[in-house]
Short mmCIF file of C-alpha atoms in Angstrom, two decimals:
data_model
loop_
_atom_site.label_atom_id
_atom_site.label_comp_id
_atom_site.label_asym_id
_atom_site.label_seq_id
_atom_site.Cartn_x
_atom_site.Cartn_y
_atom_site.Cartn_z
CA UNK A 1 213.48 138.54 75.64
CA UNK A 2 216.48 140.07 74.00
CA UNK A 3 215.78 142.17 70.96
CA UNK A 4 219.41 142.57 70.04
CA UNK A 5 221.27 139.68 68.53
CA UNK A 6 224.44 139.19 70.52
CA UNK A 7 227.55 139.40 68.40
CA UNK A 8 230.20 136.72 68.23
CA UNK A 9 233.44 137.14 70.15
CA UNK A 10 235.54 135.85 67.29
CA UNK A 11 238.91 136.25 69.08
CA UNK A 12 237.57 134.13 71.95
CA UNK A 13 236.09 131.56 69.54
CA UNK A 14 239.40 131.20 67.70
CA UNK A 15 241.06 129.99 70.91
CA UNK A 16 238.85 126.90 70.71
CA UNK A 17 240.19 125.99 67.26
CA UNK A 18 243.82 124.85 67.52
CA UNK A 19 244.11 124.20 63.76
CA UNK A 20 243.64 127.92 63.07
CA UNK A 21 246.95 128.67 64.76
CA UNK A 22 248.93 126.62 62.26
CA UNK A 23 251.32 128.12 59.79
CA UNK A 24 251.22 127.18 56.10
CA UNK A 25 254.18 127.80 53.82
CA UNK A 26 255.68 129.93 56.57
CA UNK A 27 252.61 132.13 56.90
CA UNK A 28 249.66 132.12 59.32
CA UNK A 29 246.86 129.94 57.97
CA UNK A 30 243.93 131.88 56.54
CA UNK A 31 241.33 129.14 56.25
CA UNK A 32 238.58 130.09 53.82
CA UNK A 33 237.18 126.68 52.92
CA UNK A 34 234.68 125.99 55.67
CA UNK A 35 231.91 125.28 53.14
CA UNK A 36 233.86 122.15 52.21
CA UNK A 37 234.48 121.20 55.83
CA UNK A 38 234.74 123.23 59.02
CA UNK A 39 237.54 123.29 61.55
CA UNK A 40 236.91 121.60 64.90
CA UNK A 41 236.64 123.10 68.41
CA UNK A 42 238.46 121.46 71.33
CA UNK A 43 235.10 120.86 73.04
CA UNK A 44 234.02 118.54 70.20
CA UNK A 45 237.41 116.81 70.11
CA UNK A 46 237.19 116.26 73.88
CA UNK A 47 233.75 114.63 73.48
CA UNK A 48 235.18 112.21 70.92
CA UNK A 49 238.15 111.35 73.08
CA UNK A 50 236.04 110.89 76.19
CA UNK A 51 233.62 108.58 74.40
CA UNK A 52 236.51 106.40 73.31
CA UNK A 53 238.50 106.61 76.55
CA UNK A 54 235.79 106.25 79.16
CA UNK A 55 233.26 103.42 79.47
CA UNK A 56 233.41 102.65 75.76
CA UNK A 57 231.22 99.88 74.35
CA UNK A 58 228.89 99.23 71.42
CA UNK A 59 225.39 100.69 71.52
CA UNK A 60 222.04 98.85 71.63
CA UNK A 61 223.75 95.56 72.44
CA UNK A 62 224.79 94.86 75.99
CA UNK A 63 222.84 95.02 79.22
CA UNK A 64 226.03 95.98 81.07
CA UNK A 65 227.03 99.42 82.29
CA UNK A 66 229.36 100.54 79.47
CA UNK A 67 226.95 99.69 76.69
CA UNK A 68 224.02 101.33 78.41
CA UNK A 69 226.05 104.47 79.15
CA UNK A 70 227.24 104.77 75.56
CA UNK A 71 223.71 104.11 74.31
CA UNK A 72 222.47 106.92 76.56
CA UNK A 73 225.07 109.30 75.15
CA UNK A 74 224.12 108.31 71.59
CA UNK A 75 220.43 108.87 72.33
CA UNK A 76 221.20 112.21 73.96
CA UNK A 77 223.11 113.29 70.86
CA UNK A 78 220.05 112.46 68.75
CA UNK A 79 217.94 114.61 71.05
CA UNK A 80 220.38 117.53 70.90
CA UNK A 81 220.35 117.50 67.10
CA UNK A 82 216.55 117.20 67.00
CA UNK A 83 216.29 120.32 69.22
CA UNK A 84 218.93 122.14 67.18
CA UNK A 85 216.97 121.77 63.91
CA UNK A 86 213.50 122.07 65.43
CA UNK A 87 212.48 118.45 64.91
CA UNK A 88 209.47 117.40 66.95
CA UNK A 89 211.20 114.33 68.42
CA UNK A 90 214.59 112.56 68.48
CA UNK A 91 213.00 109.76 66.43
CA UNK A 92 212.86 112.12 63.45
CA UNK A 93 216.66 112.14 63.34
CA UNK A 94 218.31 109.34 61.34
CA UNK A 95 222.09 109.16 61.65
CA UNK A 96 223.89 108.58 58.36
CA UNK A 97 227.48 109.10 57.15
CA UNK A 98 226.91 112.43 55.50
CA UNK A 99 224.32 114.44 53.59
CA UNK A 100 225.13 112.45 50.43
CA UNK A 101 224.04 109.28 52.22
CA UNK A 102 220.95 111.04 53.56
CA UNK A 103 219.88 112.03 50.05
CA UNK A 104 220.69 108.59 48.65
CA UNK A 105 218.67 107.02 51.45
CA UNK A 106 215.61 109.03 50.33
CA UNK A 107 216.26 108.26 46.64
CA UNK A 108 216.72 104.52 47.24
CA UNK A 109 214.13 103.93 49.94
CA UNK A 110 211.39 106.48 49.28
CA UNK A 111 212.09 106.99 45.57
CA UNK A 112 212.25 103.34 44.56
CA UNK A 113 209.25 102.41 46.69
CA UNK A 114 206.87 105.23 45.84
CA UNK A 115 207.79 106.55 42.39
CA UNK A 116 206.49 105.04 39.16
CA UNK A 117 207.32 105.48 35.49
CA UNK A 118 205.90 108.79 34.30
CA UNK A 119 206.23 110.46 37.71
CA UNK A 120 208.30 113.61 37.92
CA UNK A 121 210.87 115.01 40.32
CA UNK A 122 211.35 118.76 40.45
CA UNK A 123 214.82 119.98 41.36
CA UNK A 124 216.82 123.09 40.57
CA UNK A 125 219.67 124.12 38.29
CA UNK A 126 221.93 124.94 41.24
CA UNK A 127 222.11 121.58 42.99
CA UNK A 128 225.28 119.97 44.33
CA UNK A 129 225.96 116.60 42.68
CA UNK A 130 224.82 114.93 45.92
CA UNK A 131 221.32 116.25 45.33
CA UNK A 132 221.36 115.64 41.60
CA UNK A 133 223.07 112.35 40.70
CA UNK A 134 220.91 110.13 43.00
CA UNK A 135 217.81 111.53 41.21
CA UNK A 136 219.39 111.14 37.78
CA UNK A 137 220.10 107.46 38.56
CA UNK A 138 216.56 106.95 39.88
CA UNK A 139 215.11 108.65 36.81
CA UNK A 140 217.03 106.38 34.43
CA UNK A 141 216.16 103.27 36.38
CA UNK A 142 212.46 103.95 36.83
CA UNK A 143 211.48 106.05 33.84
CA UNK A 144 210.95 109.05 36.09
CA UNK A 145 211.36 112.51 34.57
CA UNK A 146 213.53 115.23 36.09
CA UNK A 147 212.50 118.90 35.80
CA UNK A 148 214.47 121.90 36.94
CA UNK A 149 213.55 125.20 38.52
CA UNK A 150 215.63 127.68 36.46
CA UNK A 151 217.84 130.46 37.73
CA UNK A 152 217.38 134.20 37.39
CA UNK A 153 220.34 136.20 35.98
CA UNK A 154 221.05 137.24 39.62
CA UNK A 155 221.54 133.61 40.63
CA UNK A 156 218.35 133.11 42.62
CA UNK A 157 215.69 130.50 41.87
CA UNK A 158 213.18 131.75 39.28
CA UNK A 159 209.90 130.82 40.90
CA UNK A 160 207.76 132.67 38.37
CA UNK A 161 206.90 129.39 36.58
CA UNK A 162 206.67 127.27 39.72
CA UNK A 163 202.94 126.63 39.36
CA UNK A 164 203.44 125.41 35.78
CA UNK A 165 206.27 123.15 36.91
CA UNK A 166 204.24 121.70 39.78
CA UNK A 167 202.05 119.41 37.73
CA UNK A 168 200.14 116.52 39.38
CA UNK A 169 202.88 114.14 38.12
CA UNK A 170 205.45 115.77 40.42
CA UNK A 171 205.91 113.45 43.40
CA UNK A 172 209.10 114.89 44.85
CA UNK A 173 210.52 118.40 45.04
CA UNK A 174 214.09 118.92 46.18
CA UNK A 175 216.41 121.91 46.47
CA UNK A 176 219.37 123.32 48.35
CA UNK A 177 218.48 125.62 51.22
CA UNK A 178 221.74 127.51 50.47
CA UNK A 179 223.73 127.05 47.25
CA UNK A 180 227.35 125.96 47.81
CA UNK A 181 228.45 127.91 44.71
CA UNK A 182 226.16 130.91 44.29
CA UNK A 183 225.69 131.31 48.02
CA UNK A 184 222.01 131.97 47.35
CA UNK A 185 219.72 131.50 50.31
CA UNK A 186 216.37 130.14 49.15
CA UNK A 187 213.36 130.72 51.37
CA UNK A 188 212.09 127.12 51.53
CA UNK A 189 208.64 127.76 53.00
CA UNK A 190 206.77 129.05 49.90
CA UNK A 191 208.14 126.19 47.75
CA UNK A 192 207.31 123.61 50.40
CA UNK A 193 203.74 124.87 50.81
CA UNK A 194 203.09 124.98 47.06
CA UNK A 195 204.58 121.49 46.60
CA UNK A 196 202.43 120.11 49.40
CA UNK A 197 199.36 121.66 47.78
CA UNK A 198 199.78 119.21 44.88
CA UNK A 199 200.64 116.31 47.19
CA UNK A 200 204.41 116.18 46.53
CA UNK A 201 206.94 115.43 49.23
CA UNK A 202 209.75 117.91 49.78
CA UNK A 203 213.44 117.30 50.52
CA UNK A 204 215.63 120.20 51.53
CA UNK A 205 219.42 119.85 51.22
CA UNK A 206 220.53 121.82 54.27
CA UNK A 207 224.30 121.21 54.04
CA UNK A 208 225.18 124.89 53.62
CA UNK A 209 222.33 126.17 55.79
CA UNK A 210 222.26 124.16 59.03
CA UNK A 211 225.85 125.15 60.01
CA UNK A 212 225.24 128.84 59.35
CA UNK A 213 221.72 129.96 60.28
CA UNK A 214 218.74 129.04 62.44
CA UNK A 215 216.84 126.09 60.92
CA UNK A 216 213.43 124.98 62.10
CA UNK A 217 212.30 121.90 60.17
CA UNK A 218 209.05 121.78 62.12
CA UNK A 219 208.08 125.29 61.03
CA UNK A 220 209.29 124.66 57.48
CA UNK A 221 207.09 121.56 57.35
CA UNK A 222 209.51 119.86 54.89
CA UNK A 223 209.30 116.07 54.67
CA UNK A 224 213.07 115.56 54.72
CA UNK A 225 216.08 117.68 55.61
CA UNK A 226 219.67 116.55 55.02
CA UNK A 227 222.84 117.85 56.67
CA UNK A 228 226.51 116.93 57.07
CA UNK A 229 228.11 116.94 60.52
CA UNK A 230 231.64 117.76 59.41
CA UNK A 231 230.54 121.08 57.92
CA UNK A 232 229.17 122.21 61.31
CA UNK A 233 232.09 121.59 63.70
CA UNK A 234 231.40 117.85 63.95
CA UNK A 235 233.61 114.94 62.96
CA UNK A 236 233.63 113.31 59.53
CA UNK A 237 231.49 110.21 58.96
CA UNK A 238 228.33 111.54 60.56
CA UNK A 239 225.39 113.23 58.94
CA UNK A 240 221.67 113.54 59.55
CA UNK A 241 218.52 112.82 57.65
CA UNK A 242 215.53 114.45 59.26
CA UNK A 243 212.24 112.87 58.25
CA UNK A 244 208.62 113.33 59.23
CA UNK A 245 207.49 110.38 61.37
CA UNK A 246 204.69 109.25 59.06
CA UNK A 247 206.97 109.39 56.00
CA UNK A 248 209.82 107.48 57.70
CA UNK A 249 207.32 104.89 58.94
CA UNK A 250 206.00 104.29 55.44
CA UNK A 251 209.47 103.78 53.94
CA UNK A 252 211.23 100.43 53.61
CA UNK A 253 214.77 100.13 54.98
CA UNK A 254 217.68 101.33 52.85
CA UNK A 255 220.20 98.77 54.12
CA UNK A 256 219.47 95.67 56.13
CA UNK A 257 221.38 93.78 58.80
CA UNK A 258 221.78 94.04 62.54
CA UNK A 259 220.06 96.51 64.83
CA UNK A 260 217.45 97.53 62.29
CA UNK A 261 215.35 94.37 62.69
CA UNK A 262 212.53 93.64 65.06
CA UNK A 263 212.25 89.84 64.55
CA UNK A 264 214.18 87.47 62.33
CA UNK A 265 213.41 83.81 61.71
CA UNK A 266 214.83 81.51 59.03
CA UNK A 267 212.25 82.64 56.53
CA UNK A 268 210.94 86.01 57.63
CA UNK A 269 211.98 89.38 59.03
CA UNK A 270 210.23 92.44 60.42
CA UNK A 271 211.73 95.86 60.71
CA UNK A 272 212.51 97.91 63.76
CA UNK A 273 210.92 101.36 64.03
CA UNK A 274 212.48 104.53 62.57
CA UNK A 275 215.07 105.88 63.03
CA UNK A 276 216.83 102.59 63.94
CA UNK A 277 215.22 100.94 60.91
CA UNK A 278 217.60 103.06 58.79
CA UNK A 279 220.72 102.48 60.88
CA UNK A 280 221.78 98.96 59.98
CA UNK A 281 224.92 97.72 61.65
CA UNK A 282 227.03 99.47 64.27
CA UNK A 283 226.39 103.17 63.72
CA UNK A 284 229.04 105.89 63.96
CA UNK A 285 227.87 106.52 67.50
CA UNK A 286 231.06 108.19 68.76
CA UNK A 287 230.85 110.59 65.83
CA UNK A 288 227.18 111.18 66.63
CA UNK A 289 228.21 112.04 70.20
CA UNK A 290 230.80 114.41 68.72
CA UNK A 291 228.13 116.03 66.55
CA UNK A 292 226.04 116.46 69.69
CA UNK A 293 228.91 118.39 71.27
CA UNK A 294 229.26 120.46 68.06
CA UNK A 295 225.62 121.55 68.09
CA UNK A 296 225.95 122.33 71.82
CA UNK A 297 228.77 124.69 70.84
CA UNK A 298 226.73 126.32 68.07
CA UNK A 299 223.59 126.58 70.18
CA UNK A 300 225.57 128.34 72.94
CA UNK A 301 226.77 130.93 70.40
CA UNK A 302 223.22 131.35 69.08
CA UNK A 303 222.48 130.70 65.43
CA UNK A 304 221.12 134.20 64.96
CA UNK A 305 224.51 135.52 66.03
CA UNK A 306 226.30 133.05 63.74
CA UNK A 307 224.21 134.25 60.81
CA UNK A 308 224.74 137.92 61.66
CA UNK A 309 228.50 137.42 61.83
CA UNK A 310 228.68 135.61 58.48
CA UNK A 311 226.47 138.20 56.85
CA UNK A 312 228.96 140.85 57.97
CA UNK A 313 231.95 138.92 56.65
CA UNK A 314 230.22 138.16 53.33
CA UNK A 315 229.20 141.80 52.90
CA UNK A 316 232.80 142.85 53.51
CA UNK A 317 234.16 140.23 51.11
CA UNK A 318 231.72 141.27 48.35
CA UNK A 319 232.80 144.85 48.91
CA UNK A 320 236.55 144.14 48.81
CA UNK A 321 236.25 141.85 45.78
CA UNK A 322 234.38 144.52 43.88
CA UNK A 323 237.52 146.71 44.11
CA UNK A 324 239.76 144.09 42.47
CA UNK A 325 240.14 144.70 38.71
CA UNK A 326 239.01 141.64 36.77
CA UNK A 327 237.22 140.03 39.71
CA UNK A 328 233.66 138.78 39.09
CA UNK A 329 231.52 137.47 41.92
CA UNK A 330 229.18 134.61 40.98
CA UNK A 331 225.70 134.82 42.46
CA UNK A 332 223.61 137.46 44.24
CA UNK A 333 225.30 140.70 45.33
CA UNK A 334 222.89 141.23 48.24
CA UNK A 335 224.42 139.81 51.44
CA UNK A 336 220.94 139.43 52.93
CA UNK A 337 220.26 136.53 50.58
CA UNK A 338 223.77 135.03 50.67
CA UNK A 339 225.15 132.29 52.87
CA UNK A 340 228.77 131.97 53.92
CA UNK A 341 230.30 131.14 50.51
CA UNK A 342 231.51 133.54 47.84
CA UNK A 343 232.55 132.08 44.47
CA UNK A 344 234.38 134.31 42.05
CA UNK A 345 236.63 134.40 39.02
CA UNK A 346 239.64 136.58 38.26
CA UNK A 347 239.98 137.51 34.60
CA UNK A 348 242.64 135.49 32.74
CA UNK A 349 243.64 133.48 35.83
CA UNK A 350 242.50 129.89 36.06
CA UNK A 351 241.03 129.17 39.52
CA UNK A 352 243.55 126.37 40.06
CA UNK A 353 246.50 128.65 39.43
CA UNK A 354 244.92 131.19 41.76
CA UNK A 355 244.37 128.49 44.41
CA UNK A 356 248.01 127.41 44.22
CA UNK A 357 249.32 130.97 44.39
CA UNK A 358 247.04 131.84 47.31
CA UNK A 359 248.19 128.70 49.12
CA UNK A 360 251.72 130.08 49.05
CA UNK A 361 250.41 133.05 51.03
CA UNK A 362 248.76 130.70 53.53
CA UNK A 363 245.27 131.42 52.13
CA UNK A 364 243.19 128.26 51.67
CA UNK A 365 240.35 128.53 49.17
CA UNK A 366 238.51 126.03 47.03
CA UNK A 367 239.01 125.95 43.26
CA UNK A 368 237.03 123.86 40.78
CA UNK A 369 233.39 123.21 40.04
CA UNK A 370 232.53 122.53 43.72
CA UNK A 371 230.59 119.38 42.80
CA UNK A 372 228.09 121.44 40.81
CA UNK A 373 229.11 120.79 37.20
CA UNK A 374 225.66 121.30 35.64
CA UNK A 375 225.45 124.69 37.35
CA UNK A 376 228.89 125.72 36.09
CA UNK A 377 227.93 124.63 32.58
CA UNK A 378 224.77 126.70 32.91
CA UNK A 379 226.86 129.69 33.95
CA UNK A 380 229.28 129.09 31.05
CA UNK A 381 232.18 128.43 33.41
CA UNK A 382 234.43 125.40 33.88
CA UNK A 383 235.66 126.34 37.31
CA UNK A 384 235.51 129.09 39.92
CA UNK A 385 237.44 130.04 43.03
CA UNK A 386 235.46 130.01 46.28
CA UNK A 387 236.15 131.59 49.64
CA UNK A 388 233.85 130.50 52.43
CA UNK A 389 233.54 131.72 56.00
CA UNK A 390 232.46 130.58 59.39
CA UNK A 391 232.18 131.58 63.05
CA UNK A 392 235.95 131.96 63.37
CA UNK A 393 236.53 134.07 60.26
CA UNK A 394 237.90 137.57 60.86
CA UNK A 395 237.64 140.53 58.50
CA UNK A 396 241.46 140.70 58.39
CA UNK A 397 241.36 137.28 56.72
CA UNK A 398 239.30 138.76 53.92
CA UNK A 399 241.99 141.43 53.64
CA UNK A 400 244.62 138.67 53.45
CA UNK A 401 242.63 137.05 50.64
CA UNK A 402 242.45 140.29 48.66
CA UNK A 403 246.17 140.96 49.18
CA UNK A 404 247.04 137.45 48.03
CA UNK A 405 244.88 137.89 44.90
CA UNK A 406 246.80 141.08 44.03
CA UNK A 407 250.06 139.21 44.56
CA UNK A 408 248.90 136.38 42.27
CA UNK A 409 247.97 138.89 39.59
CA UNK A 410 251.45 140.37 39.89
CA UNK A 411 253.22 136.99 39.59
CA UNK A 412 251.13 136.07 36.56
CA UNK A 413 251.38 139.58 35.06
CA UNK A 414 247.58 139.91 34.87
CA UNK B 1 255.59 129.92 44.43
CA UNK B 2 257.54 132.22 42.18
CA UNK B 3 259.76 129.16 41.69
CA UNK B 4 256.80 127.32 40.10
CA UNK B 5 255.25 130.18 38.17
CA UNK B 6 258.65 131.24 36.95
CA UNK B 7 259.66 132.70 33.65
CA UNK B 8 260.01 129.44 31.68
CA UNK B 9 256.59 128.09 32.67
CA UNK B 10 254.81 131.39 32.06
CA UNK B 11 256.60 131.71 28.73
CA UNK B 12 255.31 128.29 27.62
CA UNK B 13 251.81 129.33 28.75
CA UNK B 14 251.86 132.67 27.01
CA UNK B 15 253.72 131.48 23.91
CA UNK B 16 252.79 127.82 23.59
CA UNK B 17 254.97 125.78 21.21
CA UNK B 18 253.30 123.56 18.61
CA UNK B 19 249.93 125.12 19.44
CA UNK B 20 246.99 124.47 17.11
CA UNK B 21 245.71 121.53 15.09
CA UNK B 22 247.16 119.44 12.23
CA UNK B 23 245.16 118.98 9.06
CA UNK B 24 246.43 115.50 8.12
CA UNK B 25 247.10 113.98 11.49
CA UNK B 26 247.50 110.21 11.76
CA UNK B 27 245.74 110.36 15.07
CA UNK B 28 244.06 112.91 17.33
CA UNK B 29 242.95 112.52 20.88
CA UNK B 30 241.28 114.75 23.44
CA UNK B 31 240.57 114.42 27.16
CA UNK B 32 239.68 116.69 30.01
CA UNK B 33 240.43 116.67 33.66
CA UNK B 34 236.96 116.51 35.22
CA UNK B 35 238.12 118.12 38.45
CA UNK B 36 239.00 121.49 36.99
CA UNK B 37 237.90 121.32 33.37
CA UNK B 38 241.39 121.42 31.87
CA UNK B 39 241.07 120.17 28.29
CA UNK B 40 243.80 119.12 25.87
CA UNK B 41 243.71 117.80 22.34
CA UNK B 42 246.79 116.41 20.62
CA UNK B 43 247.20 115.90 16.84
CA UNK B 44 250.08 113.72 15.67
CA UNK B 45 251.60 113.14 12.25
CA UNK B 46 253.78 110.05 11.95
CA UNK B 47 256.52 109.03 9.48
CA UNK B 48 255.64 106.70 6.56
CA UNK B 49 256.46 103.59 8.56
CA UNK B 50 254.60 104.92 11.60
CA UNK B 51 257.63 104.68 13.84
CA UNK B 52 258.39 108.35 14.41
CA UNK B 53 256.59 111.58 15.21
CA UNK B 54 257.19 114.04 12.39
CA UNK B 55 254.74 116.73 13.45
CA UNK B 56 252.68 117.37 16.56
CA UNK B 57 250.29 120.04 17.82
CA UNK B 58 248.11 120.60 20.86
CA UNK B 59 245.10 122.76 21.61
CA UNK B 60 242.78 123.22 24.55
CA UNK B 61 242.25 125.38 27.57
CA UNK B 62 242.83 125.24 31.26
CA UNK B 63 245.25 126.24 33.98
CA UNK B 64 248.82 127.36 33.42
CA UNK B 65 250.28 124.06 34.63
CA UNK B 66 248.24 121.95 32.21
CA UNK B 67 248.81 124.14 29.15
CA UNK B 68 252.47 124.95 29.76
CA UNK B 69 253.41 121.35 30.49
CA UNK B 70 251.64 120.27 27.28
CA UNK B 71 253.72 122.85 25.38
CA UNK B 72 256.90 121.52 26.99
CA UNK B 73 255.88 117.97 26.11
CA UNK B 74 255.37 118.92 22.44
CA UNK B 75 258.93 120.20 22.24
CA UNK B 76 260.20 117.11 23.95
CA UNK B 77 258.55 114.52 21.65
CA UNK B 78 258.59 116.27 18.27
CA UNK B 79 260.78 114.24 15.90
CA UNK B 80 261.17 111.39 18.38
CA UNK B 81 260.47 107.68 17.77
CA UNK B 82 257.15 106.59 19.24
CA UNK B 83 259.03 104.04 21.35
CA UNK B 84 260.47 107.03 23.22
CA UNK B 85 257.01 108.42 23.83
CA UNK B 86 255.85 105.08 25.22
CA UNK B 87 258.69 105.21 27.73
CA UNK B 88 257.79 108.69 29.05
CA UNK B 89 256.60 108.65 32.61
CA UNK B 90 255.21 110.91 35.27
CA UNK B 91 258.62 111.88 36.53
CA UNK B 92 259.77 112.95 33.04
CA UNK B 93 256.94 115.51 32.93
CA UNK B 94 257.64 116.70 36.47
CA UNK B 95 261.28 117.16 35.43
CA UNK B 96 260.19 119.25 32.46
CA UNK B 97 258.05 121.46 34.72
CA UNK B 98 261.10 121.65 36.95
CA UNK B 99 259.43 122.88 40.14
CA UNK B 100 257.64 121.09 42.97
CA UNK B 101 253.92 120.51 42.42
CA UNK B 102 251.35 119.64 45.07
CA UNK B 103 249.46 116.35 44.61
CA UNK B 104 246.35 118.08 43.32
CA UNK B 105 248.33 119.89 40.64
CA UNK B 106 250.32 116.88 39.40
CA UNK B 107 247.14 115.79 37.52
CA UNK B 108 247.13 119.10 35.65
CA UNK B 109 250.75 118.62 34.61
CA UNK B 110 250.21 115.06 33.44
CA UNK B 111 247.12 115.67 31.29
CA UNK B 112 249.08 116.31 28.09
CA UNK B 113 251.08 113.08 28.41
CA UNK B 114 247.94 111.16 29.27
CA UNK B 115 246.23 112.42 26.12
CA UNK B 116 249.26 111.69 23.92
CA UNK B 117 249.73 108.18 25.28
CA UNK B 118 246.04 107.32 25.09
CA UNK B 119 245.88 108.52 21.49
CA UNK B 120 249.03 106.62 20.55
CA UNK B 121 247.75 103.46 22.23
CA UNK B 122 244.49 103.65 20.30
CA UNK B 123 246.39 104.26 17.05
CA UNK B 124 248.56 101.18 17.64
CA UNK B 125 245.51 99.03 18.46
CA UNK B 126 243.80 100.22 15.28
CA UNK B 127 246.90 99.56 13.16
CA UNK B 128 247.86 96.11 14.37
CA UNK B 129 248.83 93.79 11.54
#
């Protein structure tokens, strides 16, 4: 056993990411928007190309060589992802388009089947729209009430009133493992255990966690876990819903059609078993194979090492930003409880103007409400700027960010 | 970038023309850009026969592009017949800004015109004979 976490060889890693060598507006690209979508390693791109170039055919259809080979690759990818997130079996992994679809699947299938008027769903004030709007729609449609775990002034979840919030009417509890705005890492286990104690099911939105730190859904004991492939080196159009076997089995299908059936006659139909029950039609199997290659890449680096690297970059960014006059970091200041995203404001400069001026220096950041409007309203802000980091981020890129911010201040005379 | 955030644009942002609200406006309209929260309200006073803008003001908050282009638009349309306003298009605003904008920022620049046209349209619907 190794006690020391190995550290990432970032210079070596960057060689696997051709897009990082591009120049933008005549300057080397400084890509600080991985929380929105990550760049892609050549190993993942090669897996996509090989799946399309060699022995390509649809899955779960033919009895001929190509179809069986592609089906094997698809099944292998499911197994790789199950192992990566600590799922007990590949059958716990449902392939979807993205985390938004994963959360909608739970809202439509589980929510509409099991929730009744007067039931309650407990979420938090920091959710991304993807883990808020599906519940809002369900609440309106079914007379279900939404309740929110509030925030502390530091930007963490205020769990002091959790027992009061967890009334017997609460049937679902859902929260982001890591906030895409505040960066806050929430320890899911205590919330999951307390929710289970009152019989509620728990959904964890792992979009900003699974790419950045070790995740073990088995140990967490959550009922569902959602993630997006494109944020973790994978292609677009593929995401994952993890579900406990007994919960997935009890749920009706979300969409119906081919592949997800067991028997169809002119007047009746029976469903296939999970996960295929939730994968109507031809799935994005090449993208799933690509995501399999992406998690191979991450697993080889070691997720403890990934987390340690990002913690270092975040700590450095918090430090450098604190030197900039007028800069305010949103969210916790302790890098131990922060994921790879740092949202901030610069006094008297609108985030969009900052984003445009930084772009001219080749620095790519996100500006806006980051699909978390209720949170921004709660914070009294309309928009923030956000720099986010990943396995390929170097400290010199944080320096480039800071330099570009000073330059923007100069141009705008702030 | 200096060519976009140049003197003229920054001047309109820091010293906006026709900034504020009108007490006896014939119509007022407000909209925001949901992406970034830019918000603009326009108040318009028309001539007796309703054919011409005789006074106009805008208020709101947001990025430099949205607020400065609204200020430029106010100067452009003040005193003009409403038929001229109806003819204004995207390119006219981009010409006023006078520097290349990326796709994402074009929306910011066009917010003022969008608000003015939507308000005028509603006024004309409400005042059909």
